[in-house]
XYZ file of C-alpha atoms in Angstrom:
150
model
C 265.967 96.899 -55.708
C 266.033 96.741 -59.492
C 262.530 96.126 -60.853
C 260.557 96.814 -57.655
C 257.991 99.604 -57.312
C 260.543 101.985 -55.821
C 262.878 101.557 -58.780
C 260.115 101.946 -61.351
C 258.693 105.165 -59.818
C 255.270 104.567 -61.376
C 252.241 106.623 -60.405
C 251.333 110.266 -60.147
C 253.650 112.811 -58.561
C 252.176 114.532 -55.505
C 251.362 118.183 -55.991
C 253.177 120.768 -53.922
C 251.493 121.610 -51.681
C 249.638 118.331 -51.302
C 247.010 119.904 -48.998
C 245.517 123.393 -48.910
C 243.944 124.755 -45.739
C 240.876 126.648 -46.968
C 240.601 128.559 -43.651
C 236.926 127.643 -43.352
C 237.221 124.347 -41.485
C 238.110 122.400 -44.615
C 241.275 121.125 -46.287
C 241.482 120.370 -50.010
C 243.600 117.412 -51.090
C 245.233 118.734 -54.257
C 246.014 115.180 -55.394
C 242.485 113.743 -55.257
C 240.325 116.877 -55.236
C 238.544 115.675 -52.100
C 237.619 118.166 -49.381
C 238.202 116.958 -45.813
C 237.077 118.324 -42.480
C 240.135 120.041 -40.970
C 239.388 118.692 -37.480
C 239.946 114.933 -37.645
C 238.616 114.529 -34.097
C 235.407 116.555 -34.061
C 233.196 113.554 -33.273
C 235.469 111.437 -31.090
C 234.842 107.697 -31.391
C 231.495 106.351 -32.561
C 230.070 103.079 -33.790
C 229.712 102.809 -37.564
C 225.972 103.601 -37.796
C 226.369 106.706 -35.644
C 229.482 107.695 -37.630
C 227.497 107.523 -40.890
C 224.729 109.677 -39.404
C 227.173 112.191 -37.904
C 229.056 112.627 -41.167
C 225.837 113.024 -43.174
C 224.439 115.588 -40.705
C 227.598 117.737 -40.647
C 226.999 121.335 -41.751
C 228.529 124.789 -41.560
C 228.430 126.100 -38.000
C 229.678 122.882 -36.411
C 233.148 121.353 -36.078
C 234.724 124.702 -36.996
C 233.043 124.846 -40.417
C 232.289 128.217 -41.965
C 232.105 126.937 -45.549
C 228.338 127.194 -46.118
C 227.920 123.419 -46.367
C 224.601 121.864 -45.394
C 223.564 118.484 -44.018
C 223.948 115.928 -46.778
C 227.081 117.486 -48.303
C 229.390 115.399 -46.088
C 229.843 111.627 -45.742
C 232.216 108.970 -44.501
C 234.984 108.381 -47.049
C 235.060 105.056 -48.868
C 238.058 102.860 -48.087
C 240.016 104.015 -51.163
C 239.502 107.680 -50.298
C 240.582 107.143 -46.697
C 243.671 105.215 -47.788
C 244.532 107.991 -50.270
C 245.591 110.155 -47.298
C 248.288 107.692 -46.244
C 251.980 108.200 -46.883
C 253.355 104.679 -46.547
C 256.807 106.122 -45.948
C 255.649 107.273 -42.489
C 254.369 105.640 -39.325
C 253.330 106.942 -35.908
C 251.100 109.153 -38.009
C 250.979 107.778 -41.492
C 249.916 111.116 -42.938
C 252.279 113.089 -45.141
C 254.619 115.529 -43.430
C 253.205 119.040 -43.378
C 249.554 117.997 -43.690
C 247.043 120.725 -42.830
C 244.789 118.759 -40.444
C 244.196 119.122 -36.712
C 243.175 116.601 -34.080
C 244.490 113.575 -35.993
C 244.532 110.469 -33.804
C 246.972 107.611 -34.399
C 244.118 105.130 -34.121
C 241.350 103.655 -36.305
C 239.128 105.787 -38.553
C 235.944 104.426 -40.120
C 235.364 104.251 -43.833
C 231.862 104.051 -45.256
C 232.714 100.716 -46.920
C 231.061 97.578 -45.570
C 233.220 94.453 -45.712
C 231.908 92.303 -48.583
C 232.111 88.954 -46.749
C 231.436 90.285 -43.245
C 228.220 92.353 -43.330
C 228.488 93.305 -39.647
C 231.924 94.758 -40.373
C 233.292 97.776 -42.210
C 236.739 98.814 -43.371
C 238.795 101.134 -41.202
C 242.305 102.565 -41.441
C 244.762 102.779 -38.568
C 246.515 106.130 -38.842
C 249.570 104.958 -36.918
C 250.539 102.378 -39.534
C 248.286 103.322 -42.449
C 246.968 99.770 -42.773
C 243.325 98.956 -43.531
C 241.507 96.319 -41.506
C 237.898 95.252 -41.201
C 236.231 95.945 -37.873
C 232.925 95.198 -36.201
C 230.473 98.045 -36.870
C 229.448 98.110 -33.198
C 232.984 99.156 -32.170
C 233.916 102.793 -31.618
C 236.372 104.418 -34.022
C 237.094 107.959 -35.166
C 235.041 109.799 -37.787
C 236.616 111.962 -40.508
C 234.046 113.362 -42.941
C 234.778 114.155 -46.578
C 232.918 115.662 -49.491
C 233.374 115.587 -53.241
C 234.545 112.616 -55.279
C 232.731 109.287 -55.056
């Protein structure tokens, strides 16, 4: 409609290609500069504390990585970084068409962001719809490590 976000076309155009498979277990997001683990299901589901530890301990030689990374290079994405992957024009996998990832689950993925008014909860994104919700940290959700950015 006239005057809505779609009519205004504000924002940054997505690069083409949006994602580059680095052929070392990583994918670079050419829009944000973030580097993601190619395998979005390396760790299965974990509670939030275990997810933080798993992401921080990730290193070359595991999860298909051959990039030379060491423990401490990887982390859980913050909620904004996780939501940056979403193409809100899609559902039943809210990722952009032609993404370079494997093992993506249409379920919840943890962010590293604690909910400000619910300390026993953290933000998560459902990759079927792309929506962010808070969840109890004791629950099991998928883990998708990232590096770079902040």
